[in-house]
Amino acid sequence: MSRALLPLLLLAGATLSAGDPAKDLPKFQGDLQKYWTDACARCHGVNGNGRDNSGKPLPDAGFDFTDSRKANKKKDSDWVKVTMQGKDKMPAFKDKMSEADAQRMITDIVRKFAAKR
Ligand code: HEC
């Protein structure tokens, strides 16, 4: 590899990790709504529809929680499991919150997105 290329590659790597939405996920501190905004909304959107504030689809959204037809086919227990253990681009939160907290997150926050529409 040419010596000129290496710094360029390092730069590209730094830029990529700076844009990684799973980076610097905070620990759960007890406020579910705040935690959604701080830890989940960067990928799932503040309103759970996988869009940013200007309505643009977020690249790592994965699922539209406001789509009640689709959401109704999903079980709470499966959603808690994905939140704890992660799946593909969805990071695992087992080191950030307890399973009981994740359960409350699903019933009190995530489920309500579909009801709000
Ligand atoms: C780095 C981006 C990212 C963050 C942060 C994130 N998610 Fe996800 N989430 C995803 C992606 C991508 C998927 C789809 C995974 C798949 O099915 O491949 C997903 C899927 C899910 C699912 C399953 C939906 C389905 O397909 O049935 C739930 C539930 C969920 N996330 C909840 C949360 C909660 C709660 C938080 C915050 C505590 C959170 N997510 C934070 C990216 C993220």
PDB file of C-alpha atoms and ligand atoms in Angstrom:
ATOM      1  CA  MET A   1       0.000   0.000   0.000  1.00  0.00           C
ATOM      2  CA  SER A   2       1.308   3.470  -0.787  1.00  0.00           C
ATOM      3  CA  ARG A   3       2.230   5.613   2.192  1.00  0.00           C
ATOM      4  CA  ALA A   4      -0.129   8.335   1.070  1.00  0.00           C
ATOM      5  CA  LEU A   5      -3.146   6.055   1.323  1.00  0.00           C
ATOM      6  CA  LEU A   6      -2.862   5.060   4.993  1.00  0.00           C
ATOM      7  CA  PRO A   7      -3.777   8.426   6.597  1.00  0.00           C
ATOM      8  CA  LEU A   8      -6.710   8.627   4.221  1.00  0.00           C
ATOM      9  CA  LEU A   9      -7.990   5.231   5.344  1.00  0.00           C
ATOM     10  CA  LEU A  10      -7.595   6.185   9.010  1.00  0.00           C
ATOM     11  CA  LEU A  11      -9.523   9.372   8.361  1.00  0.00           C
ATOM     12  CA  ALA A  12     -12.312   7.433   6.653  1.00  0.00           C
ATOM     13  CA  GLY A  13     -12.485   5.064   9.643  1.00  0.00           C
ATOM     14  CA  ALA A  14     -12.728   7.952  12.115  1.00  0.00           C
ATOM     15  CA  THR A  15     -15.498   9.585  10.096  1.00  0.00           C
ATOM     16  CA  LEU A  16     -17.446   6.328   9.964  1.00  0.00           C
ATOM     17  CA  SER A  17     -17.326   5.697  13.699  1.00  0.00           C
ATOM     18  CA  ALA A  18     -18.270   9.312  14.445  1.00  0.00           C
ATOM     19  CA  GLY A  19     -21.456   8.707  12.489  1.00  0.00           C
ATOM     20  CA  ASP A  20     -22.226   5.399  14.198  1.00  0.00           C
ATOM     21  CA  PRO A  21     -25.629   5.814  15.893  1.00  0.00           C
ATOM     22  CA  ALA A  22     -24.918   2.978  18.345  1.00  0.00           C
ATOM     23  CA  LYS A  23     -21.908   4.823  19.699  1.00  0.00           C
ATOM     24  CA  ASP A  24     -22.033   6.368  23.200  1.00  0.00           C
ATOM     25  CA  LEU A  25     -25.384   4.923  24.198  1.00  0.00           C
ATOM     26  CA  PRO A  26     -26.133   6.152  27.730  1.00  0.00           C
ATOM     27  CA  LYS A  27     -27.221   3.931  30.623  1.00  0.00           C
ATOM     28  CA  PHE A  28     -30.852   3.945  31.673  1.00  0.00           C
ATOM     29  CA  GLN A  29     -31.366   6.347  34.596  1.00  0.00           C
ATOM     30  CA  GLY A  30     -35.040   5.791  35.432  1.00  0.00           C
ATOM     31  CA  ASP A  31     -36.911   8.129  33.064  1.00  0.00           C
ATOM     32  CA  LEU A  32     -38.368   6.067  30.209  1.00  0.00           C
ATOM     33  CA  GLN A  33     -39.389   9.001  28.008  1.00  0.00           C
ATOM     34  CA  LYS A  34     -35.984  10.636  28.400  1.00  0.00           C
ATOM     35  CA  TYR A  35     -34.264   7.364  27.628  1.00  0.00           C
ATOM     36  CA  TRP A  36     -36.270   6.927  24.445  1.00  0.00           C
ATOM     37  CA  THR A  37     -35.126  10.398  23.349  1.00  0.00           C
ATOM     38  CA  ASP A  38     -31.500   9.875  24.401  1.00  0.00           C
ATOM     39  CA  ALA A  39     -30.889   6.256  23.395  1.00  0.00           C
ATOM     40  CA  CYS A  40     -33.547   5.053  20.942  1.00  0.00           C
ATOM     41  CA  ALA A  41     -34.707   8.091  18.950  1.00  0.00           C
ATOM     42  CA  ARG A  42     -31.401   8.442  17.086  1.00  0.00           C
ATOM     43  CA  CYS A  43     -32.439   5.360  15.105  1.00  0.00           C
ATOM     44  CA  HIS A  44     -36.178   4.964  15.699  1.00  0.00           C
ATOM     45  CA  GLY A  45     -37.160   8.643  15.699  1.00  0.00           C
ATOM     46  CA  VAL A  46     -38.657  10.701  18.522  1.00  0.00           C
ATOM     47  CA  ASN A  47     -42.127   9.588  17.394  1.00  0.00           C
ATOM     48  CA  GLY A  48     -41.161   5.957  16.812  1.00  0.00           C
ATOM     49  CA  ASN A  49     -41.830   6.167  13.089  1.00  0.00           C
ATOM     50  CA  GLY A  50     -38.169   5.869  12.096  1.00  0.00           C
ATOM     51  CA  ARG A  51     -38.035   9.440  10.809  1.00  0.00           C
ATOM     52  CA  ASP A  52     -36.063  12.467  11.935  1.00  0.00           C
ATOM     53  CA  ASN A  53     -37.709  15.767  12.871  1.00  0.00           C
ATOM     54  CA  SER A  54     -37.849  16.887   9.252  1.00  0.00           C
ATOM     55  CA  GLY A  55     -39.644  13.683   8.261  1.00  0.00           C
ATOM     56  CA  LYS A  56     -36.649  12.114   6.575  1.00  0.00           C
ATOM     57  CA  PRO A  57     -36.346   8.333   7.086  1.00  0.00           C
ATOM     58  CA  LEU A  58     -33.502   7.419   9.470  1.00  0.00           C
ATOM     59  CA  PRO A  59     -31.020   4.925   7.988  1.00  0.00           C
ATOM     60  CA  ASP A  60     -31.059   2.511  10.969  1.00  0.00           C
ATOM     61  CA  ALA A  61     -34.744   2.623  11.876  1.00  0.00           C
ATOM     62  CA  GLY A  62     -35.574  -1.013  11.133  1.00  0.00           C
ATOM     63  CA  PHE A  63     -39.246  -0.833  12.129  1.00  0.00           C
ATOM     64  CA  ASP A  64     -42.078   1.719  12.075  1.00  0.00           C
ATOM     65  CA  PHE A  65     -43.669   1.494  15.542  1.00  0.00           C
ATOM     66  CA  THR A  66     -46.549   3.761  14.460  1.00  0.00           C
ATOM     67  CA  ASP A  67     -47.710   1.124  11.951  1.00  0.00           C
ATOM     68  CA  SER A  68     -50.275  -0.508  14.232  1.00  0.00           C
ATOM     69  CA  ARG A  69     -51.152  -3.213  11.712  1.00  0.00           C
ATOM     70  CA  LYS A  70     -47.560  -4.454  11.774  1.00  0.00           C
ATOM     71  CA  ALA A  71     -46.959  -3.673  15.438  1.00  0.00           C
ATOM     72  CA  ASN A  72     -50.029  -5.684  16.505  1.00  0.00           C
ATOM     73  CA  LYS A  73     -48.470  -8.804  15.030  1.00  0.00           C
ATOM     74  CA  LYS A  74     -45.475  -8.452  17.349  1.00  0.00           C
ATOM     75  CA  LYS A  75     -45.323  -9.811  20.888  1.00  0.00           C
ATOM     76  CA  ASP A  76     -44.099  -7.722  23.819  1.00  0.00           C
ATOM     77  CA  SER A  77     -41.863 -10.602  24.860  1.00  0.00           C
ATOM     78  CA  ASP A  78     -40.123 -10.592  21.459  1.00  0.00           C
ATOM     79  CA  TRP A  79     -39.622  -6.829  21.590  1.00  0.00           C
ATOM     80  CA  VAL A  80     -38.146  -7.082  25.084  1.00  0.00           C
ATOM     81  CA  LYS A  81     -35.821  -9.797  23.814  1.00  0.00           C
ATOM     82  CA  VAL A  82     -34.635  -7.683  20.852  1.00  0.00           C
ATOM     83  CA  THR A  83     -34.085  -4.728  23.195  1.00  0.00           C
ATOM     84  CA  MET A  84     -32.042  -6.851  25.611  1.00  0.00           C
ATOM     85  CA  GLN A  85     -30.062  -8.884  23.103  1.00  0.00           C
ATOM     86  CA  GLY A  86     -30.041  -6.725  19.970  1.00  0.00           C
ATOM     87  CA  LYS A  87     -30.529  -7.893  16.392  1.00  0.00           C
ATOM     88  CA  ASP A  88     -28.416  -6.988  13.364  1.00  0.00           C
ATOM     89  CA  LYS A  89     -28.006  -3.203  13.579  1.00  0.00           C
ATOM     90  CA  MET A  90     -30.146  -2.958  16.708  1.00  0.00           C
ATOM     91  CA  PRO A  91     -27.692  -2.757  19.629  1.00  0.00           C
ATOM     92  CA  ALA A  92     -28.152  -4.920  22.740  1.00  0.00           C
ATOM     93  CA  PHE A  93     -29.236  -2.966  25.819  1.00  0.00           C
ATOM     94  CA  LYS A  94     -28.654  -5.686  28.415  1.00  0.00           C
ATOM     95  CA  ASP A  95     -25.697  -3.722  29.817  1.00  0.00           C
ATOM     96  CA  LYS A  96     -27.680  -0.458  29.798  1.00  0.00           C
ATOM     97  CA  MET A  97     -30.973  -1.431  31.444  1.00  0.00           C
ATOM     98  CA  SER A  98     -32.627  -4.312  33.304  1.00  0.00           C
ATOM     99  CA  GLU A  99     -35.128  -6.614  31.624  1.00  0.00           C
ATOM    100  CA  ALA A 100     -37.894  -5.144  33.802  1.00  0.00           C
ATOM    101  CA  ASP A 101     -37.001  -1.660  32.558  1.00  0.00           C
ATOM    102  CA  ALA A 102     -37.001  -2.893  28.956  1.00  0.00           C
ATOM    103  CA  GLN A 103     -40.428  -4.433  29.551  1.00  0.00           C
ATOM    104  CA  ARG A 104     -41.743  -1.073  30.799  1.00  0.00           C
ATOM    105  CA  MET A 105     -40.090   0.671  27.855  1.00  0.00           C
ATOM    106  CA  ILE A 106     -42.047  -1.539  25.453  1.00  0.00           C
ATOM    107  CA  THR A 107     -45.441  -1.239  27.173  1.00  0.00           C
ATOM    108  CA  ASP A 108     -45.239   2.421  28.273  1.00  0.00           C
ATOM    109  CA  ILE A 109     -43.375   3.965  25.323  1.00  0.00           C
ATOM    110  CA  VAL A 110     -42.989   1.759  22.244  1.00  0.00           C
ATOM    111  CA  ARG A 111     -46.563   0.359  22.202  1.00  0.00           C
ATOM    112  CA  LYS A 112     -48.032   3.853  22.571  1.00  0.00           C
ATOM    113  CA  PHE A 113     -46.565   5.047  19.251  1.00  0.00           C
ATOM    114  CA  ALA A 114     -49.126   2.994  17.335  1.00  0.00           C
ATOM    115  CA  ALA A 115     -51.974   4.174  19.552  1.00  0.00           C
ATOM    116  CA  LYS A 116     -51.076   7.840  19.006  1.00  0.00           C
ATOM    117  CA  ARG A 117     -51.531   7.824  15.255  1.00  0.00           C
TER     118      ARG A 117
HETATM  119  C1  HEC B   1     -28.232   2.041  16.368  1.00  0.00           C
HETATM  120  C2  HEC B   1     -29.636   2.161  16.017  1.00  0.00           C
HETATM  121  C3  HEC B   1     -30.677   1.702  17.015  1.00  0.00           C
HETATM  122  C4  HEC B   1     -30.828   2.112  18.332  1.00  0.00           C
HETATM  123  C5  HEC B   1     -29.980   3.089  19.114  1.00  0.00           C
HETATM  124  C6  HEC B   1     -32.006   1.414  18.815  1.00  0.00           C
HETATM  125  N1  HEC B   1     -32.512   0.606  17.847  1.00  0.00           N
HETATM  126 FE1  HEC B   1     -34.100  -0.645  18.008  1.00  0.00          FE
HETATM  127  N2  HEC B   1     -33.765  -1.378  16.129  1.00  0.00           N
HETATM  128  C7  HEC B   1     -32.800  -0.901  15.267  1.00  0.00           C
HETATM  129  C8  HEC B   1     -32.850  -1.690  14.042  1.00  0.00           C
HETATM  130  C9  HEC B   1     -31.959  -1.494  12.819  1.00  0.00           C
HETATM  131  C10 HEC B   1     -33.872  -2.646  14.218  1.00  0.00           C
HETATM  132  C11 HEC B   1     -34.296  -3.750  13.246  1.00  0.00           C
HETATM  133  C12 HEC B   1     -33.511  -5.006  13.556  1.00  0.00           C
HETATM  134  C13 HEC B   1     -33.821  -6.123  12.571  1.00  0.00           C
HETATM  135  O1  HEC B   1     -34.927  -6.674  12.640  1.00  0.00           O
HETATM  136  O2  HEC B   1     -32.962  -6.407  11.753  1.00  0.00           O
HETATM  137  C14 HEC B   1     -34.426  -2.412  15.536  1.00  0.00           C
HETATM  138  C15 HEC B   1     -35.461  -3.152  16.081  1.00  0.00           C
HETATM  139  C16 HEC B   1     -36.046  -2.880  17.298  1.00  0.00           C
HETATM  140  C17 HEC B   1     -37.177  -3.627  17.826  1.00  0.00           C
HETATM  141  C18 HEC B   1     -37.867  -4.806  17.153  1.00  0.00           C
HETATM  142  C19 HEC B   1     -38.848  -4.315  16.102  1.00  0.00           C
HETATM  143  C20 HEC B   1     -39.356  -5.446  15.231  1.00  0.00           C
HETATM  144  O3  HEC B   1     -38.793  -5.646  14.159  1.00  0.00           O
HETATM  145  O4  HEC B   1     -40.307  -6.123  15.630  1.00  0.00           O
HETATM  146  C21 HEC B   1     -37.478  -3.049  19.030  1.00  0.00           C
HETATM  147  C22 HEC B   1     -38.607  -3.455  19.974  1.00  0.00           C
HETATM  148  C23 HEC B   1     -36.539  -1.976  19.250  1.00  0.00           C
HETATM  149  N3  HEC B   1     -35.689  -1.902  18.176  1.00  0.00           N
HETATM  150  C24 HEC B   1     -36.531  -1.167  20.373  1.00  0.00           C
HETATM  151  C25 HEC B   1     -35.534  -0.241  20.666  1.00  0.00           C
HETATM  152  C26 HEC B   1     -35.445   0.468  21.925  1.00  0.00           C
HETATM  153  C27 HEC B   1     -36.436   0.349  23.058  1.00  0.00           C
HETATM  154  C28 HEC B   1     -34.309   1.230  21.846  1.00  0.00           C
HETATM  155  C29 HEC B   1     -33.715   2.131  22.928  1.00  0.00           C
HETATM  156  C30 HEC B   1     -33.591   1.542  24.268  1.00  0.00           C
HETATM  157  C31 HEC B   1     -33.699   0.991  20.538  1.00  0.00           C
HETATM  158  N4  HEC B   1     -34.478   0.099  19.862  1.00  0.00           N
HETATM  159  C32 HEC B   1     -32.533   1.565  20.091  1.00  0.00           C
HETATM  160  C33 HEC B   1     -31.913   0.111  15.512  1.00  0.00           C
HETATM  161  C34 HEC B   1     -31.732   0.753  16.724  1.00  0.00           C
END
